[in-house]
Amino acid sequence: MDEQQLLKDIASREYGEGFETNIRQEFIPKGLSESTIRLISSKKGEPQWLLDFRLDAFRKWQRMTPPRWGHLSRLPEIDFQDIIYYAAPVRDEDRPTEIDPELEKTFDKLGIPLREREALAGVKPKSSVAVDAVFDSVSVSTTFRQHLAEKGIIFCSFGEAVQNYPDLVRKYLATVVPSGDNFYAALNSAVFSDGSFCYIPKGVKCPMDLSSYFRINAAGTGQFERTLIVADEGSSLSYMEGCTAPMRDTNQLHAAVVEIIVEKDADVRYSTVQNWYPGDKEGRGGILNLVTKRGLCKEGAHLSWTQVETGSAITWKYPSTILQGDNSTSEFYSVALTNNWQQADTGTKMIHVGRNTRSRIVSKGISAGHSDNSYRGLVRVMPGAENARNYSECDSLLLGSNCGAHTFPVIRSQNATAQVEHEATTSKISEDQLFYCNQRGISPEEATALIVGGYAKEVLSRLPMEFAVEAKKLLSVNLEGAIG
Amino acid sequence: MNILEINNLHASVEGKEILRGVSLTVPEGEVHALMGPNGAGKSTLSAVLTGRPGYTVTEGSVLYRGQDLLALKPEERSWAGLFLSFQYPIEIPGVSISAFMKAAVDARRKAAGKATLSAAEYLRLLNEKMAFVGMKPEFAKREVNVGFSGGEKKRCEIFQMAMLDPALSILDETDSGLDVDALKTVADGVNALRGPQKSALVITHYKRLLEMVVPDRVHVLKAGSIVAEGGFELVEQIENEGYDSIR
């Protein structure tokens, strides 16, 4: 084994998903122009209205500049002409409907079974989860579609939804995140290549958890996926999202959009475990995760966001809820861990429009190494939001003395009947806590993971069970070397 | 064989010398009491023995079963069978007693090259030891020391001692501020763990615990060194005439 390989192995011990899949892929040429967009659209055989949507977004994007208000000093200038906007595995022409065994192996290694029978019979708790697996620019497999279709549930790739359910897509697309919403949302609207689509009909309780798994594989590419979830009146859904990428010395851009429409009295739980490659110990490489996620709650609807953010060199995301309907409610539970040179600027926006709307924000930041971790939140109470209530709690935990924790909470209330509460704490793991654990035989590394797990418990306990186990593991893996 | 052999131990905190030549030996299988007035250095001694950060040993040595104890990290000392019942147990929010002890039991087994306990085996052990210290099994779900009364904290220390089955237990004023029932729990705990291979160093101010846990030998620490050693008569003397009577 040569030295380089050895070094790579040592570094990769901490990021178990950093491998690369060798597979035949097709790429379009690097760079971004109208013709790039036309090419992506034609590859997907899209209708004219969607191409028009993309081109309109592109024109908006061209007039915009990248936002710089995030507390993200390490976010580099991105050369948008130096990115490949479409990369897809080549399907075997003789067996166009079969999944490439290499892809299957890849997802298997990541713990994502693409075969339903095995998934159902499997001992793994993942068995009750349907998954849409996205590899670079395309969805390669969506499981349990038939099973779900029996209940009228549509769960497929975004591309298929455009082909098979154009009216639904057209009705809801960009209704929560307009194409010109922000720089990265506009970029996504112009170049998105695939993603997941989900529709739960009126009154249906989705019988299993649905999920999207995003995998970046190819070098030099960006991933721009779009997720559109519609929970019709009185329905309910638990949706999970996971992601990983190979280890590389260069940054890769991930600019996604997630839109969730929660119709009257519907209930959606959206959980994310974000484990993009965070870069190495010196801060080289890693994913730039610049994401727009937003939900719209109609009357009596409920939307709950839970996120565990451990990956990415840069995280810039604010899953938000517009509480449009009266009596609608939303929560945002977040754990963001940054180590080494990672930087995260993350939080939420709760926009209270309807009467008696309620929101709750619980944010737990953990910073280690030379990282920076910021909570940024907006609680907005519009004039008509009689009796709106918000409770926010932002806690920061610092490990070591070279890292930073920041909070930027903004409250804007235009209704005198509203009640908004905000609490914030900053703490360190005390030497006493560590010693107490050590005396019981628990090593400093394990003790740190244990204490951090306790600190994050309120959020982790909101995750679906199998996800919580994974999240806990990730927190402790990502803490390695954080103390000492 | 001596489980503990302290020779001329000097230690300081923030440059101030607290221990000034402590020598003390505990043979295996014996329970010894360490008494002394406030500020004598009793807690410093327990801190140095367990490797708490912030304490500097400037002279002397400590042998644990003939091995240099001071060369070991705190967790290695624990794996070797050293246990400290803390005078002021520490809170760990969000971590249940059950999870905390699971981590401790697993770490110890791993260090000994043994397989970790299955969930069922662990639960059996937990319930047995909970019952032993008179705690309801639900108590194991509480967060470590968070919102505990003084008595609950001490009872929980004894529970942890029972779980980890140490070879040498140091009880640092575990009896302070306890009511009679809790005191009895502590005493029963120590007595139950007595045996040919079990030793303890009981640090206390008071006779009442030592009446229940009768020590094999008593050491008196004053101003950083051992000034007297003997049997139970020393306890009686201190109780009746105070530390000033011992020189």
PDB file of C-alpha atoms in Angstrom, chain A residues 116-124 127:
ATOM      1  CA  GLU A 116     -38.114  -4.366  -1.736  1.00  0.00           C
ATOM      2  CA  ARG A 117     -38.228  -8.038  -0.933  1.00  0.00           C
ATOM      3  CA  GLU A 118     -34.988  -7.881   0.979  1.00  0.00           C
ATOM      4  CA  ALA A 119     -35.995  -4.639   2.555  1.00  0.00           C
ATOM      5  CA  LEU A 120     -39.224  -6.185   3.822  1.00  0.00           C
ATOM      6  CA  ALA A 121     -37.706  -9.442   4.980  1.00  0.00           C
ATOM      7  CA  GLY A 122     -34.573  -7.800   6.263  1.00  0.00           C
ATOM      8  CA  VAL A 123     -33.635  -7.724   9.903  1.00  0.00           C
ATOM      9  CA  LYS A 124     -32.686  -4.090   9.525  1.00  0.00           C
ATOM     10  CA  SER A 127     -37.492  -2.315   6.366  1.00  0.00           C
TER      11      SER A 127
END
